Amino acid sequence: MKRILCAAAAALISTAAFVPVQAFAKGEVVVVRTAPPAPRHEVVPHARRGYEWAPGYWNWNGRRYTWVQGHWERARKGYAYHRPEWRQGSNGWELERGGWRRGDRDGDGVPNRVDNRPNNPNRS
């Protein structure tokens, strides 16, 4: 009986390695010497309640650019979606990966979690 319990506990613990972990920190930065191609035109579908559109972008796979299609992301309360963005830096082209970030949607300096109007940048 003790052997069965130990085996079951080991199996349960080993499955924890396969549980996805959501990262909320700033995404990794990819640096490439050649500029990415121009963004492809995507037809954005009609808005879906409770979802945010994540636009497509050029990704670097280690050898070449590949297009990642836009898709819907379930909205997350207290977070704003930041799209992936290529910027020309001192070492080449840098991709800042997009994703959900806790923050200040309207840029007024008040965090969303304590802002009475998180989408209104015009304070009077």
Short mmCIF file of C-alpha atoms in Angstrom, two decimals:
data_model
loop_
_atom_site.label_atom_id
_atom_site.label_comp_id
_atom_site.label_asym_id
_atom_site.label_seq_id
_atom_site.Cartn_x
_atom_site.Cartn_y
_atom_site.Cartn_z
CA MET A 1 0.00 0.00 0.00
CA LYS A 2 2.82 2.39 0.87
CA ARG A 3 4.49 1.65 -2.47
CA ILE A 4 1.26 2.48 -4.35
CA LEU A 5 0.88 5.79 -2.49
CA CYS A 6 4.50 6.74 -3.23
CA ALA A 7 4.04 5.90 -6.92
CA ALA A 8 0.82 7.92 -7.10
CA ALA A 9 2.45 10.90 -5.37
CA ALA A 10 5.43 10.75 -7.73
CA ALA A 11 3.12 10.62 -10.75
CA LEU A 12 1.13 13.60 -9.47
CA ILE A 13 4.25 15.66 -8.81
CA SER A 14 5.72 14.83 -12.22
CA THR A 15 2.60 16.13 -13.99
CA ALA A 16 3.16 19.56 -12.40
CA ALA A 17 6.07 20.05 -14.82
CA PHE A 18 3.58 20.10 -17.71
CA VAL A 19 1.21 22.70 -16.27
CA PRO A 20 1.56 25.95 -18.25
CA VAL A 21 2.80 28.95 -16.31
CA GLN A 22 1.55 32.41 -17.24
CA ALA A 23 4.29 35.01 -17.27
CA PHE A 24 3.37 38.60 -16.59
CA ALA A 25 6.86 40.06 -16.77
CA LYS A 26 8.17 41.98 -19.73
CA GLY A 27 8.65 39.64 -22.67
CA GLU A 28 11.96 38.59 -24.13
CA VAL A 29 13.68 40.84 -26.65
CA VAL A 30 14.93 39.41 -29.96
CA VAL A 31 17.68 41.29 -31.86
CA VAL A 32 18.20 40.76 -35.63
CA ARG A 33 20.55 42.56 -38.03
CA THR A 34 18.14 42.72 -40.99
CA ALA A 35 14.93 44.73 -40.93
CA PRO A 36 11.64 42.81 -40.81
CA PRO A 37 9.41 42.82 -43.91
CA ALA A 38 6.53 45.28 -44.06
CA PRO A 39 3.55 44.13 -41.97
CA ARG A 40 0.94 42.15 -43.88
CA HIS A 41 -2.53 43.61 -44.20
CA GLU A 42 -4.98 41.69 -42.04
CA VAL A 43 -8.72 42.09 -42.07
CA VAL A 44 -9.68 42.51 -38.44
CA PRO A 45 -12.88 40.59 -37.65
CA HIS A 46 -15.79 42.29 -35.93
CA ALA A 47 -15.20 42.95 -32.25
CA ARG A 48 -16.05 40.17 -29.83
CA ARG A 49 -17.30 41.00 -26.37
CA GLY A 50 -14.75 40.05 -23.73
CA TYR A 51 -11.91 39.63 -26.24
CA GLU A 52 -9.03 41.76 -27.51
CA TRP A 53 -7.60 41.48 -31.03
CA ALA A 54 -3.89 40.59 -31.07
CA PRO A 55 -2.64 41.71 -34.51
CA GLY A 56 -0.29 39.63 -36.62
CA TYR A 57 3.44 40.35 -36.72
CA TRP A 58 6.73 39.12 -38.17
CA ASN A 59 8.55 36.78 -35.80
CA TRP A 60 12.20 35.73 -36.03
CA ASN A 61 12.64 31.94 -35.78
CA GLY A 62 16.44 32.02 -35.56
CA ARG A 63 17.04 31.86 -39.34
CA ARG A 64 14.31 33.89 -41.03
CA TYR A 65 11.17 35.93 -40.50
CA THR A 66 7.86 34.07 -40.25
CA TRP A 67 4.42 35.64 -40.13
CA VAL A 68 2.31 35.03 -37.02
CA GLN A 69 -1.38 35.59 -37.78
CA GLY A 70 -3.55 37.82 -35.64
CA HIS A 71 -5.93 36.16 -33.21
CA TRP A 72 -8.40 36.88 -30.43
CA GLU A 73 -7.19 36.96 -26.83
CA ARG A 74 -9.62 36.70 -23.93
CA ALA A 75 -9.67 40.08 -22.12
CA ARG A 76 -8.06 40.15 -18.70
CA LYS A 77 -9.36 42.50 -16.04
CA GLY A 78 -6.68 44.93 -14.87
CA TYR A 79 -4.40 44.22 -17.84
CA ALA A 80 -3.84 45.86 -21.21
CA TYR A 81 -2.67 44.01 -24.32
CA HIS A 82 0.54 45.35 -25.88
CA ARG A 83 1.17 44.32 -29.46
CA PRO A 84 4.58 42.93 -30.52
CA GLU A 85 6.72 45.72 -31.94
CA TRP A 86 9.94 45.91 -33.98
CA ARG A 87 12.24 48.86 -33.21
CA GLN A 88 15.59 49.75 -34.70
CA GLY A 89 18.16 49.78 -31.90
CA SER A 90 21.91 50.25 -31.70
CA ASN A 91 22.57 46.51 -32.23
CA GLY A 92 19.97 45.91 -34.95
CA TRP A 93 16.24 45.37 -35.08
CA GLU A 94 14.69 44.47 -31.73
CA LEU A 95 11.39 42.65 -31.31
CA GLU A 96 9.65 43.36 -28.06
CA ARG A 97 7.16 40.56 -27.71
CA GLY A 98 3.64 41.59 -26.95
CA GLY A 99 1.31 40.27 -24.32
CA TRP A 100 -0.71 41.22 -21.31
CA ARG A 101 0.77 43.74 -18.94
CA ARG A 102 -0.67 45.14 -15.77
CA GLY A 103 -0.73 48.84 -16.07
CA ASP A 104 -2.18 52.15 -16.97
CA ARG A 105 -4.35 51.89 -20.09
CA ASP A 106 -5.04 55.62 -20.43
CA GLY A 107 -1.54 56.87 -19.56
CA ASP A 108 -2.63 59.22 -16.78
CA GLY A 109 -0.22 57.82 -14.20
CA VAL A 110 -2.93 56.15 -12.09
CA PRO A 111 -2.79 52.31 -12.10
CA ASN A 112 -5.92 50.69 -13.54
CA ARG A 113 -6.68 48.82 -10.31
CA VAL A 114 -7.25 52.13 -8.44
CA ASP A 115 -8.37 54.33 -11.36
CA ASN A 116 -12.10 55.16 -11.31
CA ARG A 117 -11.97 55.78 -15.07
CA PRO A 118 -9.09 53.68 -16.48
CA ASN A 119 -9.94 54.50 -20.11
CA ASN A 120 -10.17 58.30 -19.73
CA PRO A 121 -6.87 60.18 -20.20
CA ASN A 122 -8.61 63.59 -20.07
CA ARG A 123 -8.80 64.50 -16.40
CA SER A 124 -10.14 67.85 -15.29
#
